[in-house]
Structure formats: C-alpha cells, structure tokens
Coordinates of C-alpha atoms and ligand atoms in Angstrom, one line a residue:
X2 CA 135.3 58.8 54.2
X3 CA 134.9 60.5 57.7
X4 CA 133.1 64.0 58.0
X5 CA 132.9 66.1 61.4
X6 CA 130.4 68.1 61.5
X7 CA 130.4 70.9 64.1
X8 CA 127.3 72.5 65.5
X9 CA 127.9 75.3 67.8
X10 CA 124.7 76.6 69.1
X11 CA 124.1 79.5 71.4
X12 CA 124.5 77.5 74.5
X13 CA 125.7 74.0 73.2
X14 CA 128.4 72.6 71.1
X15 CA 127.1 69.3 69.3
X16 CA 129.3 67.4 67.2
X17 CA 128.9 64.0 64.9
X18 CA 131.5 61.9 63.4
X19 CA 130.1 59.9 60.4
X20 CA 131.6 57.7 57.8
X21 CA 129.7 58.7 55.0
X22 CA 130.3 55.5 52.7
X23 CA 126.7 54.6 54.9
X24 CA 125.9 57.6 56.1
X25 CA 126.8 55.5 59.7
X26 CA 127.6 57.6 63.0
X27 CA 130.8 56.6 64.2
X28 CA 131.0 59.2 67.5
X29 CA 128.6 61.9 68.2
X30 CA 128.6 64.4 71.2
X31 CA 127.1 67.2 72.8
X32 CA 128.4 70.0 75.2
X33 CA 125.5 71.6 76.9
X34 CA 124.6 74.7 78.9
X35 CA 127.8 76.3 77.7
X36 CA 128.6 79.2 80.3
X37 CA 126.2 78.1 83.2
X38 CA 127.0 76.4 86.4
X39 CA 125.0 73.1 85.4
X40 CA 127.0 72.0 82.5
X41 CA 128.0 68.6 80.6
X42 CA 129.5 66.9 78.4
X43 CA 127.9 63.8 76.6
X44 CA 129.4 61.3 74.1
X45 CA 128.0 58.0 72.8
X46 CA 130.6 56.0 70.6
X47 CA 129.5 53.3 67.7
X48 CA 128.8 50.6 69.7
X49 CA 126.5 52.7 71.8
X50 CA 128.0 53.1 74.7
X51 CA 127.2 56.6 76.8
X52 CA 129.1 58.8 79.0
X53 CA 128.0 61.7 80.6
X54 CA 130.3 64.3 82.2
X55 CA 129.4 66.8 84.7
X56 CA 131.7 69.7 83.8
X57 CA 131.7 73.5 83.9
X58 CA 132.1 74.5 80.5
X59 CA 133.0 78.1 80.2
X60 CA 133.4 79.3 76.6
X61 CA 133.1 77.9 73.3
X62 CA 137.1 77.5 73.0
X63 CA 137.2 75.3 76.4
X64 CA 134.1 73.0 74.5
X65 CA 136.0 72.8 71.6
X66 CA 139.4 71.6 73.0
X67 CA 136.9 68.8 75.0
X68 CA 135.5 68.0 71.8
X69 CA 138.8 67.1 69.8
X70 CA 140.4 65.3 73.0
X71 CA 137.7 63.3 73.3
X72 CA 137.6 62.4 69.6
X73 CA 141.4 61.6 69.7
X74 CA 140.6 59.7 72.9
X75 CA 137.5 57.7 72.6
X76 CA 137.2 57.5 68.7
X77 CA 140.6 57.9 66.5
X78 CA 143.6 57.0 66.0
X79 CA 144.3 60.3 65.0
X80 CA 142.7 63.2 63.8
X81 CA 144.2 62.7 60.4
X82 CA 141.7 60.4 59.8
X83 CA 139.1 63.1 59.4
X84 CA 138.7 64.0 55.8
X85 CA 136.6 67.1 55.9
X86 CA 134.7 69.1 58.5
X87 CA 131.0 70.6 58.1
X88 CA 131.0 73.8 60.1
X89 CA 127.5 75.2 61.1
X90 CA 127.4 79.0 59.9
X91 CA 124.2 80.9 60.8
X92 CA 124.7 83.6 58.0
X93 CA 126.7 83.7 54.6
X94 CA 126.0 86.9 53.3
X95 CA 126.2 86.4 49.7
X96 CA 126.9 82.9 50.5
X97 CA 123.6 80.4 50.7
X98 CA 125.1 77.1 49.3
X99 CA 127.5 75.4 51.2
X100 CA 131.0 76.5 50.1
X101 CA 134.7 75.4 50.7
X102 CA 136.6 77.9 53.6
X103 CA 138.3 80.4 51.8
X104 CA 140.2 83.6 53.2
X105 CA 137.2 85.2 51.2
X106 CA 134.4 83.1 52.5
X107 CA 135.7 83.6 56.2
X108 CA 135.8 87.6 55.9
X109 CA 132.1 87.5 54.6
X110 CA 130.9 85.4 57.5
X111 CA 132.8 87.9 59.4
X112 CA 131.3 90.7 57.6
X113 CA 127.7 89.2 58.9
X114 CA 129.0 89.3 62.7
X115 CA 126.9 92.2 63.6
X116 CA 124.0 90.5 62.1
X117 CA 124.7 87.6 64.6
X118 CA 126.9 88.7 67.5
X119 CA 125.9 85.6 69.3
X120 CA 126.4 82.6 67.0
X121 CA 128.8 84.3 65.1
X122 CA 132.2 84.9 67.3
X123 CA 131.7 81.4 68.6
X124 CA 131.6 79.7 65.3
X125 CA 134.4 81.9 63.7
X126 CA 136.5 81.0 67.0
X127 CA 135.3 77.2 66.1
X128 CA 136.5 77.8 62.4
X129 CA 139.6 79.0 63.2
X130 CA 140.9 76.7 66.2
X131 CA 139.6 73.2 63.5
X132 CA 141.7 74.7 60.8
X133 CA 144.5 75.0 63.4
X134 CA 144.4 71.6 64.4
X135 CA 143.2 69.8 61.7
X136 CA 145.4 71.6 57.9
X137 CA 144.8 68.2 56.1
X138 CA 141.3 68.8 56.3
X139 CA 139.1 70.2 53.9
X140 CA 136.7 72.7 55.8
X141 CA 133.5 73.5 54.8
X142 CA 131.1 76.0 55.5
X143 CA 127.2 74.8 55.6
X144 CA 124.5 78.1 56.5
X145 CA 121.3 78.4 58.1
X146 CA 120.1 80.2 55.4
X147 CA 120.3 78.1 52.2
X148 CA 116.6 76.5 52.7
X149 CA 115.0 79.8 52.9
X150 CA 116.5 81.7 49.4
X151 CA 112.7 80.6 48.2
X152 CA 110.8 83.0 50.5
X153 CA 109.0 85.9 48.1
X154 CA 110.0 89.6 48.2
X155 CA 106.8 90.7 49.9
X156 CA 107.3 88.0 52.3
X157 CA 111.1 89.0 52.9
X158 CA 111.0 93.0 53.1
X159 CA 110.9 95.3 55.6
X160 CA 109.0 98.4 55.6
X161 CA 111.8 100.7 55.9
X162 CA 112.8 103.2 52.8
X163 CA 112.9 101.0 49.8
X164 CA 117.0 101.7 49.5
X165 CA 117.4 99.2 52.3
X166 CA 115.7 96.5 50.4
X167 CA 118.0 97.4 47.2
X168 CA 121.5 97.3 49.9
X169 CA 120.3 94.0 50.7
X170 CA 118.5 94.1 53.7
X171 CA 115.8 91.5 54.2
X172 CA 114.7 88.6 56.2
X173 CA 116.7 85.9 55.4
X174 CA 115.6 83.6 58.4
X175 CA 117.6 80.7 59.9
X176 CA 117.8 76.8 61.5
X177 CA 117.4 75.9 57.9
X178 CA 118.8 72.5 58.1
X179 CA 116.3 71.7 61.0
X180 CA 113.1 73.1 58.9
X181 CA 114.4 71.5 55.9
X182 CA 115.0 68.1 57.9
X183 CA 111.7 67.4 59.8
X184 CA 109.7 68.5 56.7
X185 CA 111.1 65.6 54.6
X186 CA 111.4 63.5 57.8
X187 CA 107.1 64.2 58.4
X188 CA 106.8 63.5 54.7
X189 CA 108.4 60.1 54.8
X190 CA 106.4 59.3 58.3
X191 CA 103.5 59.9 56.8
X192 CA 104.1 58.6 53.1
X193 CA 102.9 61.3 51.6
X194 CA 104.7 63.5 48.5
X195 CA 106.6 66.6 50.0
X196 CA 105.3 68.3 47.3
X197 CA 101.3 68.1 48.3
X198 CA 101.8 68.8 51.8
X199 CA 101.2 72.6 53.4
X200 CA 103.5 72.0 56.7
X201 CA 104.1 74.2 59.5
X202 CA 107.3 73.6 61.4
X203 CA 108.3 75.1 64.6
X204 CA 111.8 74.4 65.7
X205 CA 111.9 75.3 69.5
X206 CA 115.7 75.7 70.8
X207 CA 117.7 77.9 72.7
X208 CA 117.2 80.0 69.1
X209 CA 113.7 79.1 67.8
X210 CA 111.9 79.9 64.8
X211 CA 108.8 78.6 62.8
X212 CA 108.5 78.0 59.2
X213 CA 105.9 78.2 56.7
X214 CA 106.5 75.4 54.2
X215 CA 104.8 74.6 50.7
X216 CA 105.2 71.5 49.0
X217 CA 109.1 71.6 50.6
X218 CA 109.7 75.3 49.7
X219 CA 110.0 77.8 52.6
X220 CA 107.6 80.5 52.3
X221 CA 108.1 82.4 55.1
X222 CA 109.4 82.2 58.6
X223 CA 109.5 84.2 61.8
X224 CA 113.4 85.2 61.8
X225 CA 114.6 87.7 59.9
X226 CA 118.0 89.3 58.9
X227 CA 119.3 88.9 62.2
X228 CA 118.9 86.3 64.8
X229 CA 116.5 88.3 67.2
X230 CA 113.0 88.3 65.1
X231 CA 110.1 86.5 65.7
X232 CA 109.4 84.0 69.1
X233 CA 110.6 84.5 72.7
X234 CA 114.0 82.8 72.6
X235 CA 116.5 81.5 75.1
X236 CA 118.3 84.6 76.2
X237 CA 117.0 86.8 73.0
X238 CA 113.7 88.8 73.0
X239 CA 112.1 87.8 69.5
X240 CA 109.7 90.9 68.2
X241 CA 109.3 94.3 70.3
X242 CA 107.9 97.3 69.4
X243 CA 111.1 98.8 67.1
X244 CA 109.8 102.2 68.5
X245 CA 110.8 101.0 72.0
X246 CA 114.7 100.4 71.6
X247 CA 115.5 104.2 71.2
X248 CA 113.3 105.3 74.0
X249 CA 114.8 102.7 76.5
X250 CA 118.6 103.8 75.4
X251 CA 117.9 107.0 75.7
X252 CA 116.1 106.7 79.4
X253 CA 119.2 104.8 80.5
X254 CA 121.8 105.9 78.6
X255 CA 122.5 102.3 77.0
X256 CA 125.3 102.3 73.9
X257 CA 124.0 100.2 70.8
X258 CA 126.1 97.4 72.3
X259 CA 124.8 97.7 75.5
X260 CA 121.2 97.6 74.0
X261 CA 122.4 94.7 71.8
X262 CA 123.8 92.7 74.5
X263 CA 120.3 93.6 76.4
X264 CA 118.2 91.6 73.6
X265 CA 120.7 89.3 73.4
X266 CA 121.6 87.7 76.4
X267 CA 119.4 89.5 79.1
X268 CA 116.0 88.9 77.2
X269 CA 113.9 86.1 76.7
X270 CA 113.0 82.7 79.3
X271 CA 115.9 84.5 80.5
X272 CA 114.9 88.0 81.1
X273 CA 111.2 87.2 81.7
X274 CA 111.6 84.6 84.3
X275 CA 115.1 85.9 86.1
X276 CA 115.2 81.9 86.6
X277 CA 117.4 80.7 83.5
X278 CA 117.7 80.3 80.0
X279 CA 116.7 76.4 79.7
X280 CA 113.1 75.8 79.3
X281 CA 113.6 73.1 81.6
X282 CA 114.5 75.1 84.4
X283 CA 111.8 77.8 83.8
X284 CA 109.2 74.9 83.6
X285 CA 110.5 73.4 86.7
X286 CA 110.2 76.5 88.6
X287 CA 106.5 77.2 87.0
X288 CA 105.9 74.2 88.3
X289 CA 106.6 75.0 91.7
X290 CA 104.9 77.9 91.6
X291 CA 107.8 80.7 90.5
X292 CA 104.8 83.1 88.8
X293 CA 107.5 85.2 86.7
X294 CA 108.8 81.8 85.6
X295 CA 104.9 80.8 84.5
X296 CA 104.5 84.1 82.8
X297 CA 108.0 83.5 80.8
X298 CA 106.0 79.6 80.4
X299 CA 103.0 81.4 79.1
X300 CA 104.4 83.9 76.8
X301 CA 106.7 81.6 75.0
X302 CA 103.8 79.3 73.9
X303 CA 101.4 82.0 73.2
X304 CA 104.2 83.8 70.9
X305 CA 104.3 80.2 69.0
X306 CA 100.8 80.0 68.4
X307 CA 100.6 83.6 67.7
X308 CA 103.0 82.9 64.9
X309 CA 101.2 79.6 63.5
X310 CA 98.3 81.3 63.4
X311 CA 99.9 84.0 61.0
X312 CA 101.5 80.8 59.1
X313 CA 98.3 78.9 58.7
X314 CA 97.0 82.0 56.8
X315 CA 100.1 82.4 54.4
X316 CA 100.4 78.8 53.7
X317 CA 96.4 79.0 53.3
X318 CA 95.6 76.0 55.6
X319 CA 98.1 73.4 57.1
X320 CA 98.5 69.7 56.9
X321 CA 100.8 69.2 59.4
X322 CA 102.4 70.7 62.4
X323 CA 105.9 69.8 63.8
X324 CA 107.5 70.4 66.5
X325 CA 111.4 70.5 66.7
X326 CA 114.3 71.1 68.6
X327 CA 114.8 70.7 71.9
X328 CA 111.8 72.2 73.5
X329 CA 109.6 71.2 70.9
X330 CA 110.3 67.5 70.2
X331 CA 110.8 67.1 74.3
X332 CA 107.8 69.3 76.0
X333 CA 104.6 68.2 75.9
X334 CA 103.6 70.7 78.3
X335 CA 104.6 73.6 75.8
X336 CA 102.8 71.2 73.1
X337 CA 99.8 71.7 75.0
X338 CA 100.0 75.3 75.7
X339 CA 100.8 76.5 72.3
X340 CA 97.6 74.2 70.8
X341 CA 95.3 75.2 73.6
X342 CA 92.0 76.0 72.5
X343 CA 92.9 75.4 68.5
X344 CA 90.9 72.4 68.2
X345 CA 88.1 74.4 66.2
X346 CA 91.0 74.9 63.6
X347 CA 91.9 71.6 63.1
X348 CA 94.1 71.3 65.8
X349 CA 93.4 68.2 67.9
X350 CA 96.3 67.1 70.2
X351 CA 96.3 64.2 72.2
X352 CA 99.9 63.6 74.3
X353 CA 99.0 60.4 75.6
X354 CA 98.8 59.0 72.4
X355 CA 102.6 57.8 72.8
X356 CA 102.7 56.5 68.9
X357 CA 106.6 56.5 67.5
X358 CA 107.9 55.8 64.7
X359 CA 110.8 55.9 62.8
X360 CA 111.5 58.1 59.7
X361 CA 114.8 58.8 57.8
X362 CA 116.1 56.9 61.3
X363 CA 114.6 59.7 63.7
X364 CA 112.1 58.9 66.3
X365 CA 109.1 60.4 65.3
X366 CA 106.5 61.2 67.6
X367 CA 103.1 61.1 66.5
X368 CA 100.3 63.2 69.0
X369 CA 98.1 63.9 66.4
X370 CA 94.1 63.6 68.7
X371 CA 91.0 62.0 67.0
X372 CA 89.5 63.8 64.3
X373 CA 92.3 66.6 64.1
X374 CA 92.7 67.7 60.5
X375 CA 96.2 68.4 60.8
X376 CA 99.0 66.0 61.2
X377 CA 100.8 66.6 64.7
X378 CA 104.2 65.4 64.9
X379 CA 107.3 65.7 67.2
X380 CA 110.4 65.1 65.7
X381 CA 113.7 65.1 66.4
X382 CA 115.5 67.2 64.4
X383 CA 118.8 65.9 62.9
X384 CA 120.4 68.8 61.4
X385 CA 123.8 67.1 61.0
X386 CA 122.9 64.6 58.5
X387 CA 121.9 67.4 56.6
X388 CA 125.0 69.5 56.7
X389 CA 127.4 66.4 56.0
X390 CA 125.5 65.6 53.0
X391 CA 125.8 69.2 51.9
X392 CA 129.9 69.2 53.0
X393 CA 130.3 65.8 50.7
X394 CA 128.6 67.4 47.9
X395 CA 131.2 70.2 47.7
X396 CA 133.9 67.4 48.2
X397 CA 132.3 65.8 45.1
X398 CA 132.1 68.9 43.3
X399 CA 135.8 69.9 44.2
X400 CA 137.2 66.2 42.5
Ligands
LIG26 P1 120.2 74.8 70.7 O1 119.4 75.9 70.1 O2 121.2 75.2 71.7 O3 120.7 73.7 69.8 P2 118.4 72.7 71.7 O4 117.6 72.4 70.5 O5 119.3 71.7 72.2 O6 119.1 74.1 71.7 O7 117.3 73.0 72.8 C1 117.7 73.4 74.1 C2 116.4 73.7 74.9 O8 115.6 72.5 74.9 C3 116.7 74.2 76.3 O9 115.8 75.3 76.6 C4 116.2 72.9 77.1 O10 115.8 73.2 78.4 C5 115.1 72.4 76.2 N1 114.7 71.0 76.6 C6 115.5 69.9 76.4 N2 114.8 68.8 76.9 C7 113.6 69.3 77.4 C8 112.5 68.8 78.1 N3 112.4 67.4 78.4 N4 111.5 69.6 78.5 C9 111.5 70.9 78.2 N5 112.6 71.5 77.6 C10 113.6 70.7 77.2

C-alpha cells in the first residue's frame, strides 16, 4: 500500500512516498528555501540515486506542481497508484487525532488560520490542489498538536481573564511528530524504557520549539496557541514583551495584519540579522564578521538555553538532551553555544566525539562529553514515518 505524505513547512515542502507493507521509502523529496533566490529541489528514488535541482521556487503552489511531476516522472506509473495521502496540519482545533478530510474537518483547520497565518494558507492550498489531482485518494489530515493533549492546565493557560481559558484558548504547542519521534528514537539509542527517562527535546527549524518530556508524555513546551511563542524562529519573533505590540502599532500606525505579518515574516534570524532567514546563511555571515548576523547567532542559542533551563526545572532534572531539526541535528556551532558554560549542570558536550548510530533507522548522533550526567544526542528527526503510521491507522480504522 503506497502513502504520500506531504510536509509543507514554512520555507520547505518535504515529501516521502512509502509502501507501508515494510514501512520501505520508495521516493522522498524536499523543496527548499521556498520564496528566496537560493532555492532547490532534491529527490533521491529507491535505489538511491540523488538529484539536486537549482530552481527558484516561488510559492507553495509552484512546489507542489514540482512535487507531483516529479513523482509521476521519476517514481509512478501513475498517480493512481497512491492509496492515501498524510497531510501535515499544524493546528486541528477540536481535532488532535489524525482524521479523514471532510468538508467539516477542512473548515475547522480553516477556522484555526488566524492562529497560523503562515503554515496554514500553504497547507490548505496543498490540501486542496492533492484532492484535485488525486479523487481516488483517501486524504488524511495528521496535526502538530496530537503529542501535546497531555500538557497540564497550569502548564497550558495564560494569564488572561479566566473566560479565555473556558473559550478555549491555551497553549497547545506544535512539531509534535518531531518531539514525539526523537524521544522514542533517544530511547531506543540508548536502550532505555521511555517511560524512566526525563528528556528535553529541542527541535531547531525554520519553526522551532522545545519540549519537556516525561516518561514519553509532553509536559510542557515553548509554543503556544499560535505559532509565534517561545524561541527566536526563522522569520518569527518567539516571546516579546505583549505590552510592546500595541505601543509599536500605535507609534507607526501598523493594522493588526501589518503587525502580524511583522512577527511573522520580518522577525527572527531574519529581522535580527537583515542577512536571511537560514541559520546557515546568518552563521556564514557571523562567521565573516557580519556583527548584527552574530547577535541574531547569539540570541537564538541563548533563547534555547534560556528555555532548557526553564524545562530542566519542570521536568525536575533531565536525562537527556536532543537536538532536532535542521539546525539542531546539523550545527554544532549552535550546539555549543546553547550548552556553553552548563557543564556544572550536567551538561558536558564534546563535538568531536563523532559517535553515530542508528536508531529506528535514523542517524543518531551521540556528543554526549566525559562525565556529563545528561545524555546528548543529535538526531534527525523523521516526522514522516510518524504521520504515515498515523494516516494507515485511520485507513485501518475506516475498513
Ligand atoms: P523546516 O522548519 O522548514 O522544516 P528544517 O528543519 O529543514 O526547517 O530546518 C531548516 C533550517 O536548518 C535552516 O535555518 C537551515 O539553515 C538550517 N540548517 C540546515 N543545515 C544546517 C547546517 N549544516 N548548519 C546550520 N544550519 C543548518
């Protein structure tokens, strides 16, 4: 049985095509740097052979239509062959557990746009043009949020009047499938029971968020109801004084759109270094001396360990600590920043120490120093075995 699952990011479009009678990958992709000049477009088919196209990739529509060509090209007969899709959704509302696409299901993930204005038009527009082009598919949707339905009401409220909790608004957090993956991925690595391990895992994208993690349970993480809480993001600004926002729209007479679109898109590496969005960039730059883009550097990794440090004391005490996502599992320079001076904690991080392993499949990168009392891993995260499990569980439940 063949599953797509579809992961539109911020800035990327990933996609994998597995046959799920082995969980094998038959075609797996990934559009990148959606809407800047440097983009591309990456496939690897079953046999492992690569291609990487330069292209300028302006929307998520244009990604999309390269997706599916390439998949009819490279990989299929024809797109009949697909039996279901996985779509990534980044909030369900009411929804938590994957579900089948309904008119219903759509106009609540619709109804949680302005909750999401980034992630959301793009994955609706993703939604939409699949079911066009593939009817004979069934199309499910899989959310961010399932893994964190365990974090506690003190943990999830805000301190606004207590109405807003009872209408439903609290964090809800997000990246769920990547927390939830490198946790059990750490556990296997280290062949210990999920359930006795305290983890901290800190999923470092274009969106990034950390999670504090109890024997496999989220207990709390740094995103909240919407997708701007928490750490210094790609393009978004993570926490800022809420007293601010008014006092900058009224000084230049900014719209709530216009403020939104601010945090959004203008904030963050982004904002701070006026370099780019891509870590990669803004760490090249540092390197070369760009101090705006070693500032952005700086106070990216110090908002991380500002946040692990609040983690450590809700989880009372950590076990292990891994990094995720693209920045994370790939920066060893942000590695080191973020830990910097934590040693006397338990922290004891040693980058040289190139150990890697496999676990569930996944390279797992072990930079845990001598005598550290926490576990340090780097692991990549592989949030689309997650969501095709979860799609062929509401196939199974459908029959
Ligand atoms: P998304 O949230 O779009 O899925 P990813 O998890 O793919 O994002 O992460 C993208 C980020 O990872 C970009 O900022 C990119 O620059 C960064 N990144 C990828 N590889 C490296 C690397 N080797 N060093 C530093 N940053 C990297």
């Amino acid at each position: 049985m063949k599953i797509l699952v579809v992961n539109s990011g911020s800035s990327s479009l990933k996609y994998t095509l597995f046959d799920m009678a082995d969980e094998s990958i038959l075609f797996s992709g990934e559009i990148e740097r959606i809407g800047l000049d440097n983009g591309n477009h990456s496939f690897r088919s079953r046999q492992g052979e690569e291609k990487t196209l330069e292209t300028r990739i302006r929307g998520h529509g244009q990604a999309l239509d390269a997706m599916l060509d390439t998949l009819a090209q490279e990989s299929l007969s024809s797109l009949h062959e697909i039996v279901a899709v996985a779509h990534r959704v980044a909030h369900g509302g009411k929804y938590r557990d994957a579900v089948r696409i309904s008119p219903e299901v759509m106009d609540e993930i619709r109804r949680m746009t302005p909750m999401i204005p980034l992630h959301h038009p793009p994955m609706i527009e993703e939604i939409e043009e699949c079911e066009s082009r593939m009817p004979h598919a069934v199309h499910v949707a899989v959310f961010d949020t399932w893994f964190h339905a365990s974090i506690p009401d003190e943990a999830a409220i805000y301190g606004l009047p207590y109405r807003y909790f009872e209408q439903g608004y609290r964090r809800i957090g997000f990246h769920g499938h990547s927390h939830a993956y490198v946790c059990a991925c750490a556990a296997k690595y280290l062949e210990q029971p999920i359930e006795a391990l305290k983890m901290i895992t800190c999923h470092l994208g274009n969106g990034a968020s950390l999670c504090a993690i109890d024997g496999g349970r989220s207990i709390d993480t740094s995103l909240g109801m919407t997708a701007l809480e928490g750490l210094i993001m790609g393009t978004r600004s993570g926490d800022v004084d809420p007293g601010l926002i008014p006092v900058i729209m009224n000084e230049e007479s900014l719209s709530p759109d216009q403020m939104m679109n601010m945090l959004y898109r203008e904030s963050g590496l982004k904002g701070l270094s006026g370099v780019s969005s891509d870590m990669r960039d803004v760490e090249a730059a540092a390197h070369h001396g760009d101090r705006r883009a070693l500032l952005a550097l700086d106070a990216f990794c110090y908002r991380v360990k500002r946040y692990i440090g609040a983690m450590l004391m809700v989880l009372g005490g950590c076990d292990v600590l891994v990094f995720a996502g693209g920045i994370g599992r790939n920066s060893g320079t942000v590695r080191r920043k973020i830990l910097q001076g934590a040693e006397g904690l338990g922290f004891v991080l040693d980058e040289n120490k190139r150990v890697t392993e496999s676990a569930e499949d996944q390279p797992v990168l072990d930079v845990t120093g001598p005598g550290s009392r926490v576990r340090i891993l780097a692991i990549t995260t592989w949030e689309e075995i997650v969501m095709a499990r979860q799609c062929l569980s509401v196939l199974k439940k459908g029959a």
